[in-house]
GROMACS .gro file of C-alpha atoms in nm:
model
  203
    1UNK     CA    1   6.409  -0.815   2.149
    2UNK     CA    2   6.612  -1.017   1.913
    3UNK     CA    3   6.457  -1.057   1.564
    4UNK     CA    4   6.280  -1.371   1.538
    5UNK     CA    5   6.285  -1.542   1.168
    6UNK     CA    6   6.034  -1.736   1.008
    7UNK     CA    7   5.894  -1.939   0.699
    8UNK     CA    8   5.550  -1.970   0.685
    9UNK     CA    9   5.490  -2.170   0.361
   10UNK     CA   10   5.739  -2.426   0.286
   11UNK     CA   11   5.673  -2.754   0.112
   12UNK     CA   12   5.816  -3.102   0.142
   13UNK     CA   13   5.907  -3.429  -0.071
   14UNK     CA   14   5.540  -3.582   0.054
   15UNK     CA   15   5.363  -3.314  -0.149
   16UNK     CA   16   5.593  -3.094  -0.429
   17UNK     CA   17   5.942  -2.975  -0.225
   18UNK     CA   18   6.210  -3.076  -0.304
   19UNK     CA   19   6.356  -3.209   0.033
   20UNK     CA   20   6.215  -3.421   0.269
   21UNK     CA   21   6.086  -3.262   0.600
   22UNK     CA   22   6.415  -3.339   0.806
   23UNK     CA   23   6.666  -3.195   0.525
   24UNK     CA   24   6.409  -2.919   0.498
   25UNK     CA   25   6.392  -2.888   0.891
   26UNK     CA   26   6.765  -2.897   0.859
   27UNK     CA   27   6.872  -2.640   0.596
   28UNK     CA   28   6.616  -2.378   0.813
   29UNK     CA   29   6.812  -2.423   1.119
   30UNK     CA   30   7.089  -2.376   0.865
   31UNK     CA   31   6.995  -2.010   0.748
   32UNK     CA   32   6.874  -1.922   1.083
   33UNK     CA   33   6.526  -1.957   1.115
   34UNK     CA   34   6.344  -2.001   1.440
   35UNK     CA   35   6.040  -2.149   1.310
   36UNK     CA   36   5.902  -2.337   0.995
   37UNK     CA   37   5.518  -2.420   0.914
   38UNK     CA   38   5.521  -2.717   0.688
   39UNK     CA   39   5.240  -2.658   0.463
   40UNK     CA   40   5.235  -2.954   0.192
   41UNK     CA   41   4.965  -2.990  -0.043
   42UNK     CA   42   4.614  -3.170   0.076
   43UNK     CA   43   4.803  -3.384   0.396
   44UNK     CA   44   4.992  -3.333   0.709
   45UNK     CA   45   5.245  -3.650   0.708
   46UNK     CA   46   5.557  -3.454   0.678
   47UNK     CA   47   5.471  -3.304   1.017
   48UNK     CA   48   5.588  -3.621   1.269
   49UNK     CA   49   5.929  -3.655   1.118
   50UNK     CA   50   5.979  -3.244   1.110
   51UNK     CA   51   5.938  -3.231   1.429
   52UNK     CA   52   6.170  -3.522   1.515
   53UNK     CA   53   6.381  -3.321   1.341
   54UNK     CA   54   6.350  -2.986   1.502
   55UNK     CA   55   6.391  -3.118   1.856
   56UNK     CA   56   6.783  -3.160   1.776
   57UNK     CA   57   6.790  -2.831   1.639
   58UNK     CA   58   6.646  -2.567   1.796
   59UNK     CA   59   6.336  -2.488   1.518
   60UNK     CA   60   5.980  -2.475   1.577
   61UNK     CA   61   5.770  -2.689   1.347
   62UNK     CA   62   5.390  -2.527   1.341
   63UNK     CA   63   5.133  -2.715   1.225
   64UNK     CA   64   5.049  -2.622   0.832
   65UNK     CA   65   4.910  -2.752   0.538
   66UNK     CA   66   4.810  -2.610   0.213
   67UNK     CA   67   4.465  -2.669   0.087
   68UNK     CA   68   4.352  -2.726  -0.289
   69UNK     CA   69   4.007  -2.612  -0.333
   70UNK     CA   70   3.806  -2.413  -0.596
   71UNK     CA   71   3.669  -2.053  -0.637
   72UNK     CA   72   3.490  -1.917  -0.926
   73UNK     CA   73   3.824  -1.738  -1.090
   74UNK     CA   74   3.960  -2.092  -1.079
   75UNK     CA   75   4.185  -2.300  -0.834
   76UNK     CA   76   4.278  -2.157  -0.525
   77UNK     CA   77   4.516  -2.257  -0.208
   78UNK     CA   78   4.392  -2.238   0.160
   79UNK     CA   79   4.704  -2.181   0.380
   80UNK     CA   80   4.599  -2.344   0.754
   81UNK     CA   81   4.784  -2.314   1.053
   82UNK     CA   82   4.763  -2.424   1.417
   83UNK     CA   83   4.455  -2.674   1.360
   84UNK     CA   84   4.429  -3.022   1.508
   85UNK     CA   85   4.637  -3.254   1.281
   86UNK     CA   86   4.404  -3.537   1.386
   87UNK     CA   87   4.051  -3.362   1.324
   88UNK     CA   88   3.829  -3.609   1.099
   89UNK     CA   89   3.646  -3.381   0.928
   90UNK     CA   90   3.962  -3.247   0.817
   91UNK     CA   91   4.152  -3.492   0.733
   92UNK     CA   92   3.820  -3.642   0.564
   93UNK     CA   93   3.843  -3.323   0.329
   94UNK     CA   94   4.234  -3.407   0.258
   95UNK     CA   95   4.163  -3.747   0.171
   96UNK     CA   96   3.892  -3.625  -0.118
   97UNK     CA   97   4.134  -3.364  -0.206
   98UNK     CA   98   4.387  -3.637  -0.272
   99UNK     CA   99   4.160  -3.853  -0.445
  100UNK     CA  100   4.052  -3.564  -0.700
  101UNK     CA  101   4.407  -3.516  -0.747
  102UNK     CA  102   4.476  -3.886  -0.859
  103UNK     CA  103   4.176  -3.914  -1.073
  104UNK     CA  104   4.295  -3.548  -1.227
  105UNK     CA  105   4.666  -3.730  -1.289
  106UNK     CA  106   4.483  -3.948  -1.481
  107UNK     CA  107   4.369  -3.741  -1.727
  108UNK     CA  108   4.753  -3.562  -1.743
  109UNK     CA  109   4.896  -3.889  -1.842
  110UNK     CA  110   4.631  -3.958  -2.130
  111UNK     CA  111   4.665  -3.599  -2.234
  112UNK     CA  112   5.034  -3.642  -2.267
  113UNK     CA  113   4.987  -3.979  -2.522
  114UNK     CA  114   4.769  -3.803  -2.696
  115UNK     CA  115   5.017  -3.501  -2.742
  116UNK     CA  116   5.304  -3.760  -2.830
  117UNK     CA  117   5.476  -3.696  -2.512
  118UNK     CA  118   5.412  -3.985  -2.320
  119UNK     CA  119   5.512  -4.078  -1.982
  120UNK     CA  120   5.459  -4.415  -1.783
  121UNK     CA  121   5.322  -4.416  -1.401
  122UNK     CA  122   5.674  -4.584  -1.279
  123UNK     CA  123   5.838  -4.283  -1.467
  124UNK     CA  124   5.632  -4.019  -1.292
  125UNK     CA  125   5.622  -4.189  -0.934
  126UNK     CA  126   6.001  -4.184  -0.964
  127UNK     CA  127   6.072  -3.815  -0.909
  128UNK     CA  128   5.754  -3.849  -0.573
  129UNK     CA  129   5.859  -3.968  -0.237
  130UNK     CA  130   5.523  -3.976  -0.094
  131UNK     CA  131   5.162  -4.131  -0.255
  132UNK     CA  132   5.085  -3.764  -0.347
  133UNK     CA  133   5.205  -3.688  -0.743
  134UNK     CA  134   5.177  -3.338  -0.829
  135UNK     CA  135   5.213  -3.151  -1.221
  136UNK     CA  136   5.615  -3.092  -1.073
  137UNK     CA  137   5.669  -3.486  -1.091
  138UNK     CA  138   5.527  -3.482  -1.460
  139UNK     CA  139   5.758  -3.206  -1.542
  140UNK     CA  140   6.057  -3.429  -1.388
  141UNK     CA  141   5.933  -3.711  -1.565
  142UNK     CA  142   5.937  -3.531  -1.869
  143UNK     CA  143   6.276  -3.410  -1.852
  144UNK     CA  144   6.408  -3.755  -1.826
  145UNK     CA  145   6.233  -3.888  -2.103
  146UNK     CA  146   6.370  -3.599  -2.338
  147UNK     CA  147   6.060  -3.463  -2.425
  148UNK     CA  148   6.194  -3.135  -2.244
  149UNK     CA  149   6.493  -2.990  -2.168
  150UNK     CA  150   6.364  -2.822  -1.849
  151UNK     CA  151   6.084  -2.849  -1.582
  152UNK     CA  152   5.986  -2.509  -1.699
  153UNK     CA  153   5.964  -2.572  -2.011
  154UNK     CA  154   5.751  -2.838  -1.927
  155UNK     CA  155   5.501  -2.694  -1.814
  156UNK     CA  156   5.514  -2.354  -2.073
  157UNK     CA  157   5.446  -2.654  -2.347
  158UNK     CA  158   5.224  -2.890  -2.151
  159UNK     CA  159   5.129  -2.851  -1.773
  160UNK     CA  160   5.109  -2.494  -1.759
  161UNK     CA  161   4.714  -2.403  -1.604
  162UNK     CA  162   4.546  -2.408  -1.957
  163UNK     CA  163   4.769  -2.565  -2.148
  164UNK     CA  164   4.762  -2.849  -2.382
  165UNK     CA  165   4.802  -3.131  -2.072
  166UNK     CA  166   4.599  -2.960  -1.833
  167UNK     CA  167   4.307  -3.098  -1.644
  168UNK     CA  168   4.155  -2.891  -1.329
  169UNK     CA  169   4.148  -3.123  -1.023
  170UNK     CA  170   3.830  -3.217  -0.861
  171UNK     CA  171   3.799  -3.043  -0.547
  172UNK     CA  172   3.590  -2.851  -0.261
  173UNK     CA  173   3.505  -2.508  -0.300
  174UNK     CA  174   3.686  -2.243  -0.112
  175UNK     CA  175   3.410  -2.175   0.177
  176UNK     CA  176   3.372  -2.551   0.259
  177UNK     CA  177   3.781  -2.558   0.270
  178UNK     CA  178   3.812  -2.330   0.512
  179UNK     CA  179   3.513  -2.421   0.693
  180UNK     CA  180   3.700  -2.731   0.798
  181UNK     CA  181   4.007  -2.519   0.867
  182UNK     CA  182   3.821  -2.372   1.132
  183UNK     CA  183   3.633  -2.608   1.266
  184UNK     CA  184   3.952  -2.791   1.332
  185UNK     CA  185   4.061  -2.490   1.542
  186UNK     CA  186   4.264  -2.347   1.286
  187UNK     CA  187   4.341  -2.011   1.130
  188UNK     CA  188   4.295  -1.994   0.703
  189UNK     CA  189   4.515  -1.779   0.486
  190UNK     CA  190   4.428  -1.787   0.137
  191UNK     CA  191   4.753  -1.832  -0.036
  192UNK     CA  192   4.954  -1.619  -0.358
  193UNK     CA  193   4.626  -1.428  -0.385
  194UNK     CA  194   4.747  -1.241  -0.678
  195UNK     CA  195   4.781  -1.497  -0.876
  196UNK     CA  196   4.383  -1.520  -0.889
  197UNK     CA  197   4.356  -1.217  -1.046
  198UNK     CA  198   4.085  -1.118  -0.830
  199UNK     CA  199   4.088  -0.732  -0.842
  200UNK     CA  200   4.032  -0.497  -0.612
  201UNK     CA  201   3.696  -0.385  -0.487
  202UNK     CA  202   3.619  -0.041  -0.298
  203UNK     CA  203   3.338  -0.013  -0.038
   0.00000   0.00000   0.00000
């Protein structure tokens, strides 16, 4: 059986990619993948025009998204595939998840002022092609003010989790997240686990 390729966590413009869903769609036919889950942050909108995409193209778009939600080490990711896209409950979770995340930008931009590094809502919305603006769009926004040179350093200085400009985002706990993963017939994956720092336990 020929080997079968695959991405299973890729992000677009309408969270924190870089490309929207048909370049993205478009560069993994390019390297020779045979399918791609679009997992953006807290919403599934990238999904109708990736598959638009794919159908030209030969790649298989399965159904992702990549859930912001809390745990007691901190914030955590819920990776879910194969769910119903148009499950209220779900998307009813996404939309708070969102919200949380705009009331958390808030606080970014008045923690920037105050840190003499100030950047304007037209500056940040700028470098964000869809109504979601992540820390990666401050860091942008940053850069072409001058008050960095880089996106990293951006966030080493400023947007880094802890640092100076940080504020934790209001959202669900873990269990409820993927709760409404499942109950929208999906599978959950908790995401870059090691970055928790949760340890290892033995039975």
């Amino acid at each position: 059986m020929p080997e079968r390729r695959i991405d299973l966590h890729a992000h677009t413009t309408h969270s924190d990619g870089t490309l929207a869903p048909a370049a993205l769609v478009a560069l993994a036919a390019e390297v020779g993948l045979h399918a791609l889950a679009i997992t953006d942050h807290d919403t599934t909108s990238a999904l109708p025009e990736a598959r638009a995409a794919a159908a030209d193209l030969g790649v298989e778009i399965w159904t992702g998204c990549e859930v912001t939600c809390g745990m007691p080490s901190g914030i955590a990711h819920v990776l879910a595939y194969a769910f119903d896209e148009q499950d209220a409950g779900l998307q009813a979770l996404l939309m708070r998840v969102r919200a949380g995340r705009e009331e958390r930008n808030t606080g970014i931009y008045e923690r920037l002022e105050a840190l003499g590094v100030p950047v304007t809502v037209a500056e940040v919305e700028q470098h964000a092609d869809s109504p979601i603006v992540a820390r990666p769009h401050f860091a942008r926004a940053l850069v072409a003010a001058g008050h960095v040179e880089t996106v990293r350093q951006a966030f080493d200085r400023y947007l880094r989790d802890g640092g100076p400009a940080y504020v934790r985002p209001l959202v669900p706990p873990a269990p409820e997240a993927v709760a409404a993963v499942v109950a929208a017939g999906g599978v959950a994956v908790l995401a870059h686990p090691r970055s928790l720092k949760l340890g290892s336990r033995t039975a």
